[in-house]
Amino acid sequence: MTPILAIHGGAGTMPPGSMTPDAERAHRVGLHRALMAGHAILAVGGPALDAVTAAVAALEDDPLFNAGHGAVLTRGGRHEMDAAVMDGATLAVGAVAGICGPRNPIWAARVVMERSPHVLLAGPGALEFLRAQGVAFAEPEYFDTARRRDTLRAMLAAEAEGSPNIDDADRHGTVGAVALDAAGRLAAATSTGGMTGKLPGRVGDTPVPGAGTWADAACAVSATGHGESFSRIAAGHEVSARMRLAGDDLDTATAVAMAALEAVGGTGGLLAVDRAGRVALPFNTRGMYRGVVDADGAARTGLYRGPLQQYSAGE
Ligand code: ASP
């Protein structure tokens, strides 16, 4: 099997032309770094599960993306992060919801998967368990960035004035990865700060298996966008169900899921790979930060609509 890895850094980019060339480059560099982190594992025959975890951890470490360092804030000005990882070969899945503590929420999800008898942990009990497992923690300030504070302030001010619209790119994000490894195993991982100004306690689609994250023998899926809409249509599972039960190919299955998303008024995008290594990256927003790396290490990234562009380090 020829391994492949695809990632997203969130749907809902700035309008083309409104980002400075430096900002565009910084996003492409961040995507490329994450692709390479995952590719290094796949290239030596490593598991898809490790590749998606490593790629998502790299995006969590990058403050440009809404996960880990640089996560968006709740209405109360705090970080409440969600993450999930799923192994398509075994249907093992681990997730965390509404947490602030573990430096890399995706590793926290992985520890829940591998070292607890549960699928999803939240609240003080989650943090207690993760600390006891030796997961690396960071102070709340680590996750904080001036940009996300400004966005929250602008959003609350706009709401107070009765014009609550702020740009998609600042409102949400999410990072995710899907991969097929040389042994034919599929895996998916997703991590997010959620939506700017969300109610404290709100949990989106990201950590819900079958909604924002899914992997089985047919496909691996990671979603980004308006989480409530993705949850309502069980987006990740819907793609798999279409393939397994309706005989759809990956493009058709993801297109049907996107249509279902639109039928409930949802915006965002999907990242999916099937067991033949085909990749689909549909979205209904202006853009979606995204990238794909093939078995030979050739990386392509994209920010807006249109074909992905070749990317080489140092560009
Ligand atoms: N899906 C995420 C959530 O609703 C946010 C996003 O992807 O933009 O929490």
Coordinates of N, CA and C and ligand atoms in Angstrom, one line a residue, residues 8 10-11 66 82 168 171-175 190-195 198 202-207 212 223-228 230 267-268, ligand 1:
H8 N -5.7 19.3 7.6 CA -6.3 20.6 7.4 C -6.0 21.5 8.6
G10 N -8.2 24.1 9.3 CA -9.4 24.9 9.5 C -10.0 25.4 8.2
A11 N -11.3 25.4 8.2 CA -12.0 26.0 7.0 C -12.5 27.4 7.4
N66 N -6.1 27.2 15.2 CA -6.9 27.1 16.4 C -6.9 25.8 17.1
D82 N -10.9 20.6 22.7 CA -11.5 19.3 22.3 C -10.5 18.6 21.4
D168 N -14.9 34.5 9.5 CA -14.8 33.1 9.7 C -13.4 32.7 10.2
R171 N -13.1 33.3 13.8 CA -14.1 32.8 14.6 C -13.8 31.3 15.0
H172 N -13.3 30.6 14.0 CA -13.1 29.2 14.3 C -11.8 28.7 13.6
G173 N -11.7 27.4 13.4 CA -10.4 26.9 12.8 C -10.5 25.4 13.0
T174 N -9.7 24.8 13.8 CA -9.6 23.4 14.0 C -8.4 22.8 13.1
V175 N -7.8 21.8 13.6 CA -6.7 21.2 12.8 C -7.0 19.7 12.8
T190 N -8.2 14.9 15.2 CA -8.7 16.3 15.1 C -8.5 17.0 16.4
S191 N -8.2 18.3 16.4 CA -8.0 19.0 17.6 C -8.4 20.5 17.4
T192 N -9.1 21.0 18.5 CA -9.6 22.4 18.3 C -9.8 23.1 19.6
G193 N -9.8 24.5 19.5 CA -10.2 25.3 20.6 C -11.7 25.6 20.5
G194 N -12.3 25.1 19.4 CA -13.7 25.3 19.2 C -14.0 26.6 18.5
M195 N -15.1 27.2 18.9 CA -15.6 28.5 18.2 C -15.4 29.6 19.2
K198 N -17.8 30.8 22.3 CA -18.7 29.7 22.7 C -19.0 29.8 24.2
R202 N -19.5 24.3 26.2 CA -19.9 23.8 24.9 C -18.9 22.8 24.4
V203 N -19.4 21.7 23.8 CA -18.5 20.7 23.2 C -18.9 20.6 21.7
G204 N -17.9 20.7 20.8 CA -18.3 20.7 19.4 C -18.3 19.3 18.8
D205 N -18.1 19.2 17.5 CA -18.1 17.9 16.8 C -16.7 17.2 16.9
T206 N -15.6 18.0 17.1 CA -14.3 17.4 17.1 C -14.1 16.1 17.9
P207 N -14.5 16.1 19.2 CA -14.2 15.0 20.0 C -15.3 13.9 20.0
G212 N -17.0 14.8 14.1 CA -15.9 15.5 13.6 C -14.7 14.6 13.3
A223 N -13.2 16.7 10.4 CA -14.1 17.8 9.9 C -13.6 19.1 10.5
T224 N -13.9 20.2 9.8 CA -13.7 21.5 10.4 C -14.9 22.5 10.0
G225 N -15.3 23.3 10.9 CA -16.4 24.2 10.6 C -17.4 24.3 11.7
H226 N -18.6 24.6 11.4 CA -19.6 24.8 12.5 C -20.0 23.5 13.1
G227 N -19.4 23.3 14.3 CA -19.5 21.9 14.9 C -20.9 21.4 15.2
E228 N -21.8 22.3 15.5 CA -23.2 21.8 15.8 C -23.7 21.2 14.6
F230 N -22.1 19.8 12.0 CA -21.4 18.5 11.8 C -21.9 17.4 12.7
T267 N -21.6 25.3 7.7 CA -20.4 25.7 6.8 C -19.2 25.0 7.4
G268 N -18.2 24.7 6.4 CA -17.0 24.1 6.8 C -16.5 23.2 5.8
Ligands
ASP1 N1 -15.6 22.3 14.4 C1 -15.0 23.1 15.4 C2 -16.0 23.2 16.5 O1 -17.1 23.4 16.3 C3 -14.6 24.4 15.0 C4 -14.0 24.5 13.6 O2 -13.6 23.6 13.0 O3 -13.8 25.7 13.1 O4 -15.6 23.1 17.7

